[in-house]
mmCIF file of C-alpha atoms in Angstrom:
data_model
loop_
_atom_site.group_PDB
_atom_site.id
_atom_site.type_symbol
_atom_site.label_atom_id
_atom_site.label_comp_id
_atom_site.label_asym_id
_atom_site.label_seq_id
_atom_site.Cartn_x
_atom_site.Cartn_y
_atom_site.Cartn_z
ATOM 1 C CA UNK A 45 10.152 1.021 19.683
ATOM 2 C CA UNK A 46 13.241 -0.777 18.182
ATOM 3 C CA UNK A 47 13.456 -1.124 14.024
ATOM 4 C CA UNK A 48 15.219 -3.905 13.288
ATOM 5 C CA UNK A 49 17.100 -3.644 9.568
ATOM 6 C CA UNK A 50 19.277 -6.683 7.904
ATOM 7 C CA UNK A 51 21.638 -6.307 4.845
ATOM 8 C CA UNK A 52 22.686 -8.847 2.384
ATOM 9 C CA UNK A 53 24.996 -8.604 -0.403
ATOM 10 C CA UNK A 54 25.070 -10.672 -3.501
ATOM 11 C CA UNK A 55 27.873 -11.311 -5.291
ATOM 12 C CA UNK A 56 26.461 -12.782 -8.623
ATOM 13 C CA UNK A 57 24.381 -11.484 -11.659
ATOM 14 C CA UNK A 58 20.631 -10.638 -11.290
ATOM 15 C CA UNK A 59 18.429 -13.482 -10.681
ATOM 16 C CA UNK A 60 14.997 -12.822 -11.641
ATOM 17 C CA UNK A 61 13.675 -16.076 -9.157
ATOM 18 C CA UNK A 62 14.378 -14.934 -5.753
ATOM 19 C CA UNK A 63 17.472 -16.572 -3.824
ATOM 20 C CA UNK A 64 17.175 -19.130 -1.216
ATOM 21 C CA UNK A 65 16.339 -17.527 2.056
ATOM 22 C CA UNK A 66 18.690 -17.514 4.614
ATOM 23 C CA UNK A 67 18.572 -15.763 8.097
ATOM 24 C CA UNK A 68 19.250 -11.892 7.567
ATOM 25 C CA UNK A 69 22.322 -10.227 9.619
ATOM 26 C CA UNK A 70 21.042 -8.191 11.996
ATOM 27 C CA UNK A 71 22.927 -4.942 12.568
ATOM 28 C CA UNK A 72 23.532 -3.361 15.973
ATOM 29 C CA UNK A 73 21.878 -0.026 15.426
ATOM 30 C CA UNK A 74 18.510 0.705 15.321
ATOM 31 C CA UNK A 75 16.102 3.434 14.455
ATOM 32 C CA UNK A 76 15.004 5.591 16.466
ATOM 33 C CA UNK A 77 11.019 6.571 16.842
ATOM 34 C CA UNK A 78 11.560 9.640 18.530
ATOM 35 C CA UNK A 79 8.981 11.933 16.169
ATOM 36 C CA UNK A 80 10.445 15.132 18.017
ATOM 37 C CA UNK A 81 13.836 13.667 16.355
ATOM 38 C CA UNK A 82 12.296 14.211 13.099
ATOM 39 C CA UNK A 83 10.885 17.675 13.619
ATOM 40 C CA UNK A 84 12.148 19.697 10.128
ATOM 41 C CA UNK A 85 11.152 20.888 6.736
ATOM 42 C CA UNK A 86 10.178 18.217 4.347
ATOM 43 C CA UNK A 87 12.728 16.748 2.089
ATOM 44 C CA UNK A 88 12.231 16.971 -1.416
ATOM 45 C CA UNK A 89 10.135 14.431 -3.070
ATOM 46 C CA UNK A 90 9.509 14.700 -6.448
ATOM 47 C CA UNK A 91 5.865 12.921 -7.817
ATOM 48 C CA UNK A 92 5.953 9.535 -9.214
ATOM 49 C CA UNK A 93 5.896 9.148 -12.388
ATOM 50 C CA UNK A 94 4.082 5.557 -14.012
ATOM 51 C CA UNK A 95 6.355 3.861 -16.068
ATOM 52 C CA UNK A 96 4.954 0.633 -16.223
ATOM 53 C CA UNK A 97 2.145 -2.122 -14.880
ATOM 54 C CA UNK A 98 1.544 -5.144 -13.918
ATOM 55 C CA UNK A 99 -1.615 -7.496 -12.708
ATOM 56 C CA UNK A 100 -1.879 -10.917 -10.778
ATOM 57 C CA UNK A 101 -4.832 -13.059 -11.645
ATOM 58 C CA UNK A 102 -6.653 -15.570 -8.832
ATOM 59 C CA UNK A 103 -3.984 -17.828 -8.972
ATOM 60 C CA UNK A 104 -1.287 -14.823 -8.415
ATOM 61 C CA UNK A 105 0.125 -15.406 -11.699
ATOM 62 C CA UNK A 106 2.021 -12.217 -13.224
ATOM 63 C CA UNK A 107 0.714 -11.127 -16.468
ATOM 64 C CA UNK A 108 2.484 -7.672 -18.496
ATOM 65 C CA UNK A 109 -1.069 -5.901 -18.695
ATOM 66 C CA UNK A 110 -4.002 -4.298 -17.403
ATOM 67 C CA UNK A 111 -6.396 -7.256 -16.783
ATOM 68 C CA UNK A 112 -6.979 -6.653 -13.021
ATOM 69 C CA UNK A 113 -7.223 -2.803 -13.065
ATOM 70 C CA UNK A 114 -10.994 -2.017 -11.955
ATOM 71 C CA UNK A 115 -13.278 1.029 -13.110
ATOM 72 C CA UNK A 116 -14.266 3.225 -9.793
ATOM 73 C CA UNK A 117 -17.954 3.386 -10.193
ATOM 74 C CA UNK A 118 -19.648 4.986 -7.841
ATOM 75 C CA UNK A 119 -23.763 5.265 -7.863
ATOM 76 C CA UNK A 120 -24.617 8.919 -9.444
ATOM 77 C CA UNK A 121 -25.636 11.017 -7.272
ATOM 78 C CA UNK A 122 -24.304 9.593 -4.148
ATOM 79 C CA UNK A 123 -21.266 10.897 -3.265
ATOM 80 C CA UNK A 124 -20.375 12.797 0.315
ATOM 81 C CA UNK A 125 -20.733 12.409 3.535
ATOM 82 C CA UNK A 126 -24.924 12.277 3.213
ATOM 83 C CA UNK A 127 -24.489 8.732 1.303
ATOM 84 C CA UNK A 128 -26.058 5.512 3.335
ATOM 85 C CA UNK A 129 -26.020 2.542 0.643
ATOM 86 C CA UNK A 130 -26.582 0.551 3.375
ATOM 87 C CA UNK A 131 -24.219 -2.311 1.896
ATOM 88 C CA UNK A 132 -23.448 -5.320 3.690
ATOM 89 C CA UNK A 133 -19.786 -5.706 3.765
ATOM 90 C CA UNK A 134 -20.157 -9.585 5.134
ATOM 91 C CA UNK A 135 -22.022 -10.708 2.199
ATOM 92 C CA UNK A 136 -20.820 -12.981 0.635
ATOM 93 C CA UNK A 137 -17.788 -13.749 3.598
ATOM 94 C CA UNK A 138 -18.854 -17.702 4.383
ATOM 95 C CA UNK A 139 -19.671 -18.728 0.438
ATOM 96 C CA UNK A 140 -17.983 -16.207 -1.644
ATOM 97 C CA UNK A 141 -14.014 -15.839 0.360
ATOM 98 C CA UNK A 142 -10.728 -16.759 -1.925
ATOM 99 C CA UNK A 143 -7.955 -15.843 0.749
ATOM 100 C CA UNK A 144 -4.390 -15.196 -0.500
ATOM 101 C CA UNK A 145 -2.022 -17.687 0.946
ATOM 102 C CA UNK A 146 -0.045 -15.291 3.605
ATOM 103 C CA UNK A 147 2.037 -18.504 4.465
ATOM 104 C CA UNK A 148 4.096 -17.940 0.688
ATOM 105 C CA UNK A 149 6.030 -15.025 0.634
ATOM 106 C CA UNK A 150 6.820 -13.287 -2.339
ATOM 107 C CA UNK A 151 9.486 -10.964 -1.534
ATOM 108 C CA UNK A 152 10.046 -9.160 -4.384
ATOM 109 C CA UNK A 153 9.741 -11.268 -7.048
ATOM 110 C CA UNK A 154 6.835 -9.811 -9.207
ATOM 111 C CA UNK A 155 8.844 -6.876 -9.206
ATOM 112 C CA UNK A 156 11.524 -8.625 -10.532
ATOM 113 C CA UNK A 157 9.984 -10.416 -12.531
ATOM 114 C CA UNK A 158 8.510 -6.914 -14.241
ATOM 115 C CA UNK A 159 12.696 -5.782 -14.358
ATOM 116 C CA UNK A 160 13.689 -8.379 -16.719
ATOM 117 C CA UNK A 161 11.127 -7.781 -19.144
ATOM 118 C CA UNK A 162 11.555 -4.346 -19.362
ATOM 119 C CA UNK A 163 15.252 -3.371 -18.916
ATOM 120 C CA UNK A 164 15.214 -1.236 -21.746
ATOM 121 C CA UNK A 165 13.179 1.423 -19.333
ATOM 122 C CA UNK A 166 16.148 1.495 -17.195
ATOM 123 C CA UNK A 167 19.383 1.738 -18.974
ATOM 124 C CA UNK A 168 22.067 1.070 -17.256
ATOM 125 C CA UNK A 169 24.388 3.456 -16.128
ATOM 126 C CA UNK A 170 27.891 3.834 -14.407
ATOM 127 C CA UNK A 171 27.807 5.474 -11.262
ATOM 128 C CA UNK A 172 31.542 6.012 -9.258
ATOM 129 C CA UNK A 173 32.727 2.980 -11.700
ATOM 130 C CA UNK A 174 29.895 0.727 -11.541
ATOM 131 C CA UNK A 175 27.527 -0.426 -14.265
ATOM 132 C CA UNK A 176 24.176 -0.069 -13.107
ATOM 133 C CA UNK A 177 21.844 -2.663 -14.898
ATOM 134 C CA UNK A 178 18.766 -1.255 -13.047
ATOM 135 C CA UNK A 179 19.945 3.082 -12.934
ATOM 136 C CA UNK A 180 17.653 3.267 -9.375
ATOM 137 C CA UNK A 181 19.766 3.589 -6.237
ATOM 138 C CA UNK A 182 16.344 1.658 -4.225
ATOM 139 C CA UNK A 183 13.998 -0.714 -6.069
ATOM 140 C CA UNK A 184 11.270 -1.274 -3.427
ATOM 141 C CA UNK A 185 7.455 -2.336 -2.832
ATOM 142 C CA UNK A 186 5.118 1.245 -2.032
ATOM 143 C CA UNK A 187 4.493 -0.962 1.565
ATOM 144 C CA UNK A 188 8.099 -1.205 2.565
ATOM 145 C CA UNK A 189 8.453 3.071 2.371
ATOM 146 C CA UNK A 190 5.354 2.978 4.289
ATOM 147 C CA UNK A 191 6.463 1.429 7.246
ATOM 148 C CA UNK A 192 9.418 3.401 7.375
ATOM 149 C CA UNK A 193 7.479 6.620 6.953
ATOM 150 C CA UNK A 194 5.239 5.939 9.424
ATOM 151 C CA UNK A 195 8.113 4.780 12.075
ATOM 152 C CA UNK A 196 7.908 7.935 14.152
ATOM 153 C CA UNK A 197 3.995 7.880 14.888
ATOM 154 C CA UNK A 198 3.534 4.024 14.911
ATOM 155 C CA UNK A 199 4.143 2.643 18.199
ATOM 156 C CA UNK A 200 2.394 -0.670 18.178
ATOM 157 C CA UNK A 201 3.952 -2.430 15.051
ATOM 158 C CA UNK A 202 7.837 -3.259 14.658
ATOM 159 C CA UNK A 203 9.001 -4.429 11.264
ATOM 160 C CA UNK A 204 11.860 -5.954 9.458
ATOM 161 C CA UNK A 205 13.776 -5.118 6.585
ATOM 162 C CA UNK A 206 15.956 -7.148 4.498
ATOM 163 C CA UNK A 207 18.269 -5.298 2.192
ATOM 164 C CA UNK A 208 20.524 -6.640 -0.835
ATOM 165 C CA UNK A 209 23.139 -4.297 -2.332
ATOM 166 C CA UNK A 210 23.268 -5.555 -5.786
ATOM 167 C CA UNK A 211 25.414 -3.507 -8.122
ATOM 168 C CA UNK A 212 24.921 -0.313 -7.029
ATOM 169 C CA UNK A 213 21.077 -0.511 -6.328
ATOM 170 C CA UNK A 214 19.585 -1.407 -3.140
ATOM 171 C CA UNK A 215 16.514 -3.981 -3.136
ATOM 172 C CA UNK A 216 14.483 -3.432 -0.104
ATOM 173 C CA UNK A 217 11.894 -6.576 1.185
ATOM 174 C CA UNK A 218 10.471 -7.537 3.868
ATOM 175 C CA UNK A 219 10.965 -10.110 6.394
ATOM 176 C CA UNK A 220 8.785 -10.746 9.174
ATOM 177 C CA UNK A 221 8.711 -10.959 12.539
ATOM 178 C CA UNK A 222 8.205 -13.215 15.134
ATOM 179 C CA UNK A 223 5.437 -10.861 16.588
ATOM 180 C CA UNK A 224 3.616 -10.222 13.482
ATOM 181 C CA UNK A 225 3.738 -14.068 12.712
ATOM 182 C CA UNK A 226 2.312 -14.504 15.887
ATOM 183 C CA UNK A 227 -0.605 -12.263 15.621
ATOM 184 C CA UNK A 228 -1.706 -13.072 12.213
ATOM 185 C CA UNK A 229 -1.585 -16.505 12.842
ATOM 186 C CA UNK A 230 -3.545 -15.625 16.399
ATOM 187 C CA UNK A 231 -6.687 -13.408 14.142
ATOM 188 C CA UNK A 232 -9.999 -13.970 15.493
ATOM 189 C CA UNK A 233 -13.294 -14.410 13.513
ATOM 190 C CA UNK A 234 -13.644 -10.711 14.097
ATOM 191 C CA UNK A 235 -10.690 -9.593 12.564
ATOM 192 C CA UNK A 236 -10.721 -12.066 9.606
ATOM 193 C CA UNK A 237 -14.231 -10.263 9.060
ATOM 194 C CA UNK A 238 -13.030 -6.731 9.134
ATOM 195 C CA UNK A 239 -10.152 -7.650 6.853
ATOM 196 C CA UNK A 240 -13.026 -9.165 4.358
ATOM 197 C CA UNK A 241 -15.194 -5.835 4.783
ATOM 198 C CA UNK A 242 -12.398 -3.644 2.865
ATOM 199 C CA UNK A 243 -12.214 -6.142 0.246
ATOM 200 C CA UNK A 244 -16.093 -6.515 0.014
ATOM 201 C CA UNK A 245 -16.081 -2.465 -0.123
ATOM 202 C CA UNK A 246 -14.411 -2.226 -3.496
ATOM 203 C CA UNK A 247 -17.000 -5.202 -5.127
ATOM 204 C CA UNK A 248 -19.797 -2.688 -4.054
ATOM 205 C CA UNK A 249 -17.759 0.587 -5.942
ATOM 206 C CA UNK A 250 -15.507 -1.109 -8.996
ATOM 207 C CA UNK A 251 -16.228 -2.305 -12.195
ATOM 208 C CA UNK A 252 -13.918 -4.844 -14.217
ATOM 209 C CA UNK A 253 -14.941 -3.193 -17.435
ATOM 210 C CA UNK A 254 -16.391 0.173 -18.861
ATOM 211 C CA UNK A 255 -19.283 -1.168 -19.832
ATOM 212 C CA UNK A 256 -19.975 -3.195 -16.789
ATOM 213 C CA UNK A 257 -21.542 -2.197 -13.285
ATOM 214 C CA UNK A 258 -20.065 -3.304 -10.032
ATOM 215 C CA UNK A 259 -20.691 -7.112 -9.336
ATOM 216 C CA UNK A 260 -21.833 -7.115 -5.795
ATOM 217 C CA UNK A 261 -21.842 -10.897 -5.574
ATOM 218 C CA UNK A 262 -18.598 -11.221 -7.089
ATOM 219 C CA UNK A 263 -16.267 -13.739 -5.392
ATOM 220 C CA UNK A 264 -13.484 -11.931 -3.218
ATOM 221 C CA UNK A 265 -10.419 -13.423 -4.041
ATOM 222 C CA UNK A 266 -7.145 -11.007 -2.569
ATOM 223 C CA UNK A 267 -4.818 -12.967 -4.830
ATOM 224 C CA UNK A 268 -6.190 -10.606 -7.631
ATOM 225 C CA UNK A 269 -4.166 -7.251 -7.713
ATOM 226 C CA UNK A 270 -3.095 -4.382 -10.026
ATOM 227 C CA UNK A 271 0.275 -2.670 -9.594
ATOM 228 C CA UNK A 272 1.348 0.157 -11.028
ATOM 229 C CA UNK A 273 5.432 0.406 -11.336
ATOM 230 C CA UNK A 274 6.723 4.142 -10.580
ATOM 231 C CA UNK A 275 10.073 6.252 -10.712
ATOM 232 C CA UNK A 276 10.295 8.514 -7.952
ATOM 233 C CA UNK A 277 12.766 10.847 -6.303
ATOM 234 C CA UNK A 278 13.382 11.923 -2.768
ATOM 235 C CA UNK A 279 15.923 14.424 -1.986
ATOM 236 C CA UNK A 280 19.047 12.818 -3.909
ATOM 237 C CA UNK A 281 17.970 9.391 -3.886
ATOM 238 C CA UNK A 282 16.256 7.803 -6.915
ATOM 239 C CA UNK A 283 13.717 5.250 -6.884
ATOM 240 C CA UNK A 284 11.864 2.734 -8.309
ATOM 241 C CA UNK A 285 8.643 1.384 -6.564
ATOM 242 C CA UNK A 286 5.616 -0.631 -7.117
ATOM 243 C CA UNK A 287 1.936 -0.620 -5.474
ATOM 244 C CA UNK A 288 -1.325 -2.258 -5.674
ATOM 245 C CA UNK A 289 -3.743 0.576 -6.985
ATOM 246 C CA UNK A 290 -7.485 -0.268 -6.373
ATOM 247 C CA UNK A 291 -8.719 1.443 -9.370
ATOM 248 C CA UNK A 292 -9.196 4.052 -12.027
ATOM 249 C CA UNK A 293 -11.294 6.817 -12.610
ATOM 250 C CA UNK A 294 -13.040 6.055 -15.772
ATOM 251 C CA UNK A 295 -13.334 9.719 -16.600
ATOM 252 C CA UNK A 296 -12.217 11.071 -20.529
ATOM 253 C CA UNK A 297 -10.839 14.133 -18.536
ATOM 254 C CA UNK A 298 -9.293 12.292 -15.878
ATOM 255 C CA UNK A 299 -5.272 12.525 -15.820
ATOM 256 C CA UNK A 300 -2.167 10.471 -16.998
ATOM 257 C CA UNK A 301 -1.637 7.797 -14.243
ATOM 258 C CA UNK A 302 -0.814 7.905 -11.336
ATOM 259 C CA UNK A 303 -2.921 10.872 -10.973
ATOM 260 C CA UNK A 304 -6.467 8.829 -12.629
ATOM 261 C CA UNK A 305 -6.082 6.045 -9.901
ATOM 262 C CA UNK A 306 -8.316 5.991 -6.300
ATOM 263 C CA UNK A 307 -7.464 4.344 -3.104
ATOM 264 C CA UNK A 308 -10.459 2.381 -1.419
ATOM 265 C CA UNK A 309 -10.721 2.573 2.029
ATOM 266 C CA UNK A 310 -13.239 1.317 5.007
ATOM 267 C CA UNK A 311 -13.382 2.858 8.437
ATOM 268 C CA UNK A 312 -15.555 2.383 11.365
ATOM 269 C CA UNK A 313 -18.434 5.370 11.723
ATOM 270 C CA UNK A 314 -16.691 7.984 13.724
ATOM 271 C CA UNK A 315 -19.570 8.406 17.057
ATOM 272 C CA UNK A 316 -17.363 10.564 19.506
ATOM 273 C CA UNK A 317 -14.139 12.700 19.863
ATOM 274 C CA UNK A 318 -11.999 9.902 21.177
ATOM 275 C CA UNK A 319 -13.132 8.137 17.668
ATOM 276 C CA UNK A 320 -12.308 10.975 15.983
ATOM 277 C CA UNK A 321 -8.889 11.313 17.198
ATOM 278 C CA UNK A 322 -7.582 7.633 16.716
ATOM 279 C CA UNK A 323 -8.742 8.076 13.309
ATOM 280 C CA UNK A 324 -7.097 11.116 12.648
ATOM 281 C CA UNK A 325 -3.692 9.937 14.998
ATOM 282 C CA UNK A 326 -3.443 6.438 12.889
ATOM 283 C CA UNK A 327 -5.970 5.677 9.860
ATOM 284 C CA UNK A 328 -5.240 9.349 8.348
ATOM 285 C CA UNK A 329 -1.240 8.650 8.898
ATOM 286 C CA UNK A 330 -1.509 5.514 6.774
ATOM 287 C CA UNK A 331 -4.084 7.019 4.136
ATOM 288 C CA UNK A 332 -1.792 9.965 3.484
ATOM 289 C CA UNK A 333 0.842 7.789 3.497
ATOM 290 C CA UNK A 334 0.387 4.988 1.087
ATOM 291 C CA UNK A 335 -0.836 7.435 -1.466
ATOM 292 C CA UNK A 336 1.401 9.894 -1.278
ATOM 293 C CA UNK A 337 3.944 7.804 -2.247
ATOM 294 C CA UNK A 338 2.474 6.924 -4.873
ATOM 295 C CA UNK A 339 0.935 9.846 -6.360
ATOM 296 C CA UNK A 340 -2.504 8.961 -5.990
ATOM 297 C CA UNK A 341 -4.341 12.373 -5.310
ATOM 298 C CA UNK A 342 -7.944 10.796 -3.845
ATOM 299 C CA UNK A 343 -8.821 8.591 -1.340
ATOM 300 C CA UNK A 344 -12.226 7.014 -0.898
ATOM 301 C CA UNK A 345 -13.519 5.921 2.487
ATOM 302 C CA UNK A 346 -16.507 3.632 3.339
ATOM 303 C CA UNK A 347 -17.496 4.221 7.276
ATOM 304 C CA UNK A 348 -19.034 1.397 8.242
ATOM 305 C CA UNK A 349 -21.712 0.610 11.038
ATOM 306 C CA UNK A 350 -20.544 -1.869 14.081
ATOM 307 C CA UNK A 351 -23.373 -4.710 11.704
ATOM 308 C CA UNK A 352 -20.975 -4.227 9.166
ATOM 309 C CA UNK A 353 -23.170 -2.164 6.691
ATOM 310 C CA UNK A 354 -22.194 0.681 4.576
ATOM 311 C CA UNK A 355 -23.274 4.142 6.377
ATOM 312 C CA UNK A 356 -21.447 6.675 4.912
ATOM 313 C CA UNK A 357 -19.077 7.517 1.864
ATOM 314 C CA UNK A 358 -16.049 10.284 1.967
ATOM 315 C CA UNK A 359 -13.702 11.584 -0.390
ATOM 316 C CA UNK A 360 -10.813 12.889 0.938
ATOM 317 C CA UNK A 361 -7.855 14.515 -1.319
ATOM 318 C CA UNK A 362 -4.505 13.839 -0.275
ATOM 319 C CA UNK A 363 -2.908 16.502 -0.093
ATOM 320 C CA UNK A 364 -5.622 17.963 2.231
ATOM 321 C CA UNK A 365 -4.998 15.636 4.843
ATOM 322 C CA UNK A 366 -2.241 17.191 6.268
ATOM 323 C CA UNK A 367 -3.818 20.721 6.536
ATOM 324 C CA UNK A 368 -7.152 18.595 7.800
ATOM 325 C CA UNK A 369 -4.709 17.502 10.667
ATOM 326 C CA UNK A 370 -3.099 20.905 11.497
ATOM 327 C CA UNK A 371 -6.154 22.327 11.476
ATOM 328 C CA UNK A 372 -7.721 19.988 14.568
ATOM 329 C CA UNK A 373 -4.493 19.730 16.547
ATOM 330 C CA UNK A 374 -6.971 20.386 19.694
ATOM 331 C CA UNK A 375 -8.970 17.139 18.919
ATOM 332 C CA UNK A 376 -5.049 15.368 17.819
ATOM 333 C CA UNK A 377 -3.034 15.437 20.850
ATOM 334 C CA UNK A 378 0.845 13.977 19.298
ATOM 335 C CA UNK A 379 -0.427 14.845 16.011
ATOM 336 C CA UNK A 380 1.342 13.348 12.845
ATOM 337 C CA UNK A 381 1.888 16.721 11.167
#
């Protein structure tokens, strides 16, 4: 499947409002998703570490703190596989339903927008005669590395990349395609409901507060988020990236973020092999993935029946996943690793 990247270059200062879109140049070469071409130890990649937050309230509004950061919260005595709760994940979907507005895009402007109030966290820095004014050679969403990480394995979604080379750093956002465009505008009812079901989920298993329970009849609204703003390093490259985190573990002994934080997830009930080996050939690729990169050591996965209800909670660490692959390569044919 063909990549497609584009690369801009700015000429000016650092504009915290992003510039006025204009059609990315496409270059000639492309990626190539070839996984036997990528066959090879794994490059160094050193943990994230948190240097700074973010939330967006229900009108996407930035604010510099932790207002939209929720408490994981999970019944006592009801964790594992055995767990049925039995929750309806479509409660709430006709009355209760604030959808983010997919037709505004962003780009990177929150993160941005996080940059200019904290440049003292990033001094600047000549590097082969140029002054830095953010020292990260890639300044990046935790999505965008995603895709790219995924490229060998992930044969049914192309993507597109714009690129600015701003004074030494490279800001990587997304543009999209014509086929994605297509298809999201094209959801069903079906698919609109299964993208409501993960958000449902974390109503049934957060908490806004410490001394609150989860609000199962909370209104859903995906504007909301909570991103956490890491440095990271792979092989010689640094980098700077931000990610929505779904929540904390509210735990005195729990660890310095982004160690403390827990990825939500919802799944269909695995019922056969075939079952078993999509999930582990595509939702485990994209688990491991998105938390990997940003340090976030446990995942939490509601299976869910084909009514929509709750049958099943799992925990699964990440950095078992991969050895949970290797070790079911019989059940995995073009396993991921």
């Amino acid at each position: 499947m063909q990549r497609e990247c584009g690369e801009r270059n700015r000429k000016r200062g650092l504009d915290l409002t992003p510039p006025v879109t204009k059609q990315p140049l496409l270059l000639p070469s492309t990626l190539k998703t070839t996984h036997s071409l990528y066959q090879g130890s794994f490059p160094f990649y050193r943990l994230p570490l948190e240097i700074g937050h973010f939330s967006l309230d229900e009108k996407r509004q930035y604010h510099a703190d932790k207002r939209r950061l929720r408490y994981f919260c999970l019944p006592v005595g009801k964790e594992g596989k055995q767990v049925s709760p039995g929750w309806d994940l479509m409660n709430g979907y006709e009355s209760c339903y604030v959808k983010r507005n997919e037709e505004e895009k962003e780009g990177l402007l929150h993160i941005l927008t996080w940059l200019g109030k904290n440049r003292s966290l990033l001094g600047a820095n000549a590097d082969k005669g140029i002054a830095r004014p953010v020292d990260r050679d890639f300044v990046t969403w935790r999505g965008h590395l995603t895709k790219i990480l995924c490229t060998p394995y992930e044969t049914q979604e192309g993507w597109l990349l714009a690129v600015t080379l701003f004074k030494g750093t490279f800001y990587i956002s997304e543009q999209e395609t014509v086929a994605a465009c297509k298809k999201r505008k094209e959801r069903t009812p079906e698919q609109e409901k299964l993208m409501y079901s993960g958000y449902k989920f974390e109503n049934y298993i957060c908490a806004d507060s410490l001394e609150s329970g989860p609000d199962k009849c909370a209104v859903v609204n995906t504007n909301e988020a909570f991103c956490s703003v890491l440095l990271a390093r792979l092989s010689s490259h640094s980098l700077l990236i931000a990610g929505e985190v779904d929540c904390i573990d509210p735990s005195p002994k729990s660890p310095l973020p982004p160690s403390c934080y827990i990825e939500l997830k919802t799944s269909a009930q695995i019922r056969n092999p075939h079952q078993q080996r999509s999930f582990n050939r595509y939702k485990l690729l994209k688990w491991w993935s998105q938390s990997f990169l940003l340090g976030i050591p446990v995942i939490v996965a509601g299976f869910r029946s084909p009514e929509a209800k709750v049958v099943s909670i799992e925990r699964f660490r990440t950095s078992d996943i991969p050895h949970l692959i290797r070790g079911c390569l019989s059940l995995c044919l073009g396993a991921w690793f």
